[in-house]
Amino acid sequence: MPKITYVTHDGKSHEVEAAVGTTVMENAIKNSVPGIEAECGGACACATCHVYVDDAWQEKTGEADIMEADMLDFAYEPKESSRLSCQIKVTEELDGLVVQVPEKQA
């Protein structure tokens, strides 16, 4: 099972095992990762599951589509590496993925 590491704004790491086919957000919620609120439940209708994808993983996670990019406009301090974790599907290739959780969600 792929492992994902969530690094909270205070530098604490939370490593979780993630089932292939789930999303990075679903695994954060299932494992009570602090800072991921996911108010819309993964419908890409809010920006409360915003994460920063570590540089080494950006190519493998891909770019935000138009709908996600529009929602990222509402995220707290978006960056080039910003993604909504509800839009990142877990694959075997994402084993070891590192994402940072912003200080707060929008």
Coordinates of C-alpha atoms in Angstrom, one line a residue:
M1 CA 0.0 0.0 0.0
P2 CA 1.4 3.4 -0.9
K3 CA 2.5 5.7 1.9
I4 CA 1.7 9.4 2.1
T5 CA 3.4 11.9 4.4
Y6 CA 1.5 15.0 5.4
V7 CA 3.6 17.7 7.0
T8 CA 1.6 20.2 9.0
H9 CA 2.5 23.9 9.2
D10 CA 4.3 23.3 12.5
G11 CA 6.6 20.7 10.9
K12 CA 5.0 17.5 12.3
S13 CA 4.9 14.6 9.9
H14 CA 1.9 12.2 9.7
E15 CA 2.6 9.1 7.6
V16 CA -0.4 7.1 6.5
E17 CA -1.0 4.0 4.3
A18 CA -3.3 4.8 1.4
A19 CA -5.4 2.4 -0.7
V20 CA -4.9 2.8 -4.4
G21 CA -7.9 4.5 -6.0
T22 CA -8.7 6.7 -3.0
T23 CA -7.7 10.3 -2.8
V24 CA -5.1 12.1 -0.7
M25 CA -7.9 13.9 1.0
E26 CA -9.8 10.8 1.9
N27 CA -6.7 9.3 3.6
A28 CA -6.1 12.5 5.5
I29 CA -9.7 12.5 6.9
K30 CA -9.6 8.8 7.6
N31 CA -6.4 9.2 9.6
S32 CA -7.3 12.5 11.3
V33 CA -4.5 14.5 9.8
P34 CA -4.7 18.0 11.3
G35 CA -5.4 20.9 9.0
I36 CA -7.4 19.0 6.3
E37 CA -11.0 20.1 6.8
A38 CA -12.6 18.8 3.5
E39 CA -15.9 20.7 4.1
C40 CA -17.4 19.6 0.7
G41 CA -16.4 16.0 1.1
G42 CA -14.3 15.8 -2.0
A43 CA -16.6 17.4 -4.5
C44 CA -14.0 20.1 -5.6
A45 CA -16.5 22.7 -4.3
C46 CA -14.3 24.4 -1.7
A47 CA -10.6 24.8 -0.9
T48 CA -10.5 23.3 2.6
C49 CA -8.3 20.3 1.6
H50 CA -5.6 22.5 0.1
V51 CA -2.1 21.1 0.2
Y52 CA 1.3 22.0 -1.2
V53 CA 2.8 19.1 -3.2
D54 CA 6.5 18.6 -2.6
D55 CA 8.6 19.6 -5.6
A56 CA 9.8 16.1 -6.2
W57 CA 6.2 14.9 -6.6
Q58 CA 4.6 17.5 -8.8
E59 CA 5.1 15.7 -12.1
K60 CA 3.7 12.5 -10.7
T61 CA 0.6 14.2 -9.2
G62 CA 0.0 16.2 -12.3
E63 CA -1.5 19.7 -12.7
A64 CA -4.8 21.0 -11.5
D65 CA -7.6 20.9 -14.1
I66 CA -9.6 24.1 -14.8
M67 CA -12.2 23.4 -12.1
E68 CA -9.6 22.7 -9.5
A69 CA -7.6 25.8 -10.5
D70 CA -10.7 27.9 -10.1
M71 CA -11.2 26.6 -6.6
L72 CA -7.6 27.2 -5.7
D73 CA -8.2 30.9 -6.2
F74 CA -10.1 30.6 -2.8
A75 CA -7.3 28.7 -1.0
Y76 CA -5.2 30.3 1.7
E77 CA -1.9 31.4 0.3
P78 CA -1.9 29.4 -2.9
K79 CA 1.5 28.6 -4.6
E80 CA 2.6 27.0 -7.8
S81 CA 2.7 23.7 -5.9
S82 CA -0.9 24.0 -4.6
R83 CA -3.4 21.3 -5.2
L84 CA -6.7 20.2 -3.7
S85 CA -6.0 16.9 -2.1
C86 CA -9.5 15.6 -3.1
Q87 CA -8.3 15.8 -6.7
I88 CA -5.1 13.7 -6.3
K89 CA -5.9 10.0 -6.8
V90 CA -3.6 7.6 -5.0
T91 CA -1.7 5.3 -7.4
E92 CA 1.3 2.9 -6.7
E93 CA 3.5 5.5 -8.3
L94 CA 2.6 7.9 -5.4
D95 CA 4.2 5.7 -2.8
G96 CA 6.3 8.1 -0.7
L97 CA 4.3 11.2 -1.7
V98 CA 4.9 14.2 0.6
V99 CA 2.5 17.1 0.9
Q100 CA 2.5 20.1 3.2
V101 CA -0.6 21.3 4.9
P102 CA -1.0 25.1 5.0
E103 CA -1.3 27.0 8.3
K104 CA -5.1 27.3 7.7
Q105 CA -7.7 26.5 5.1
A106 CA -9.9 29.0 3.3

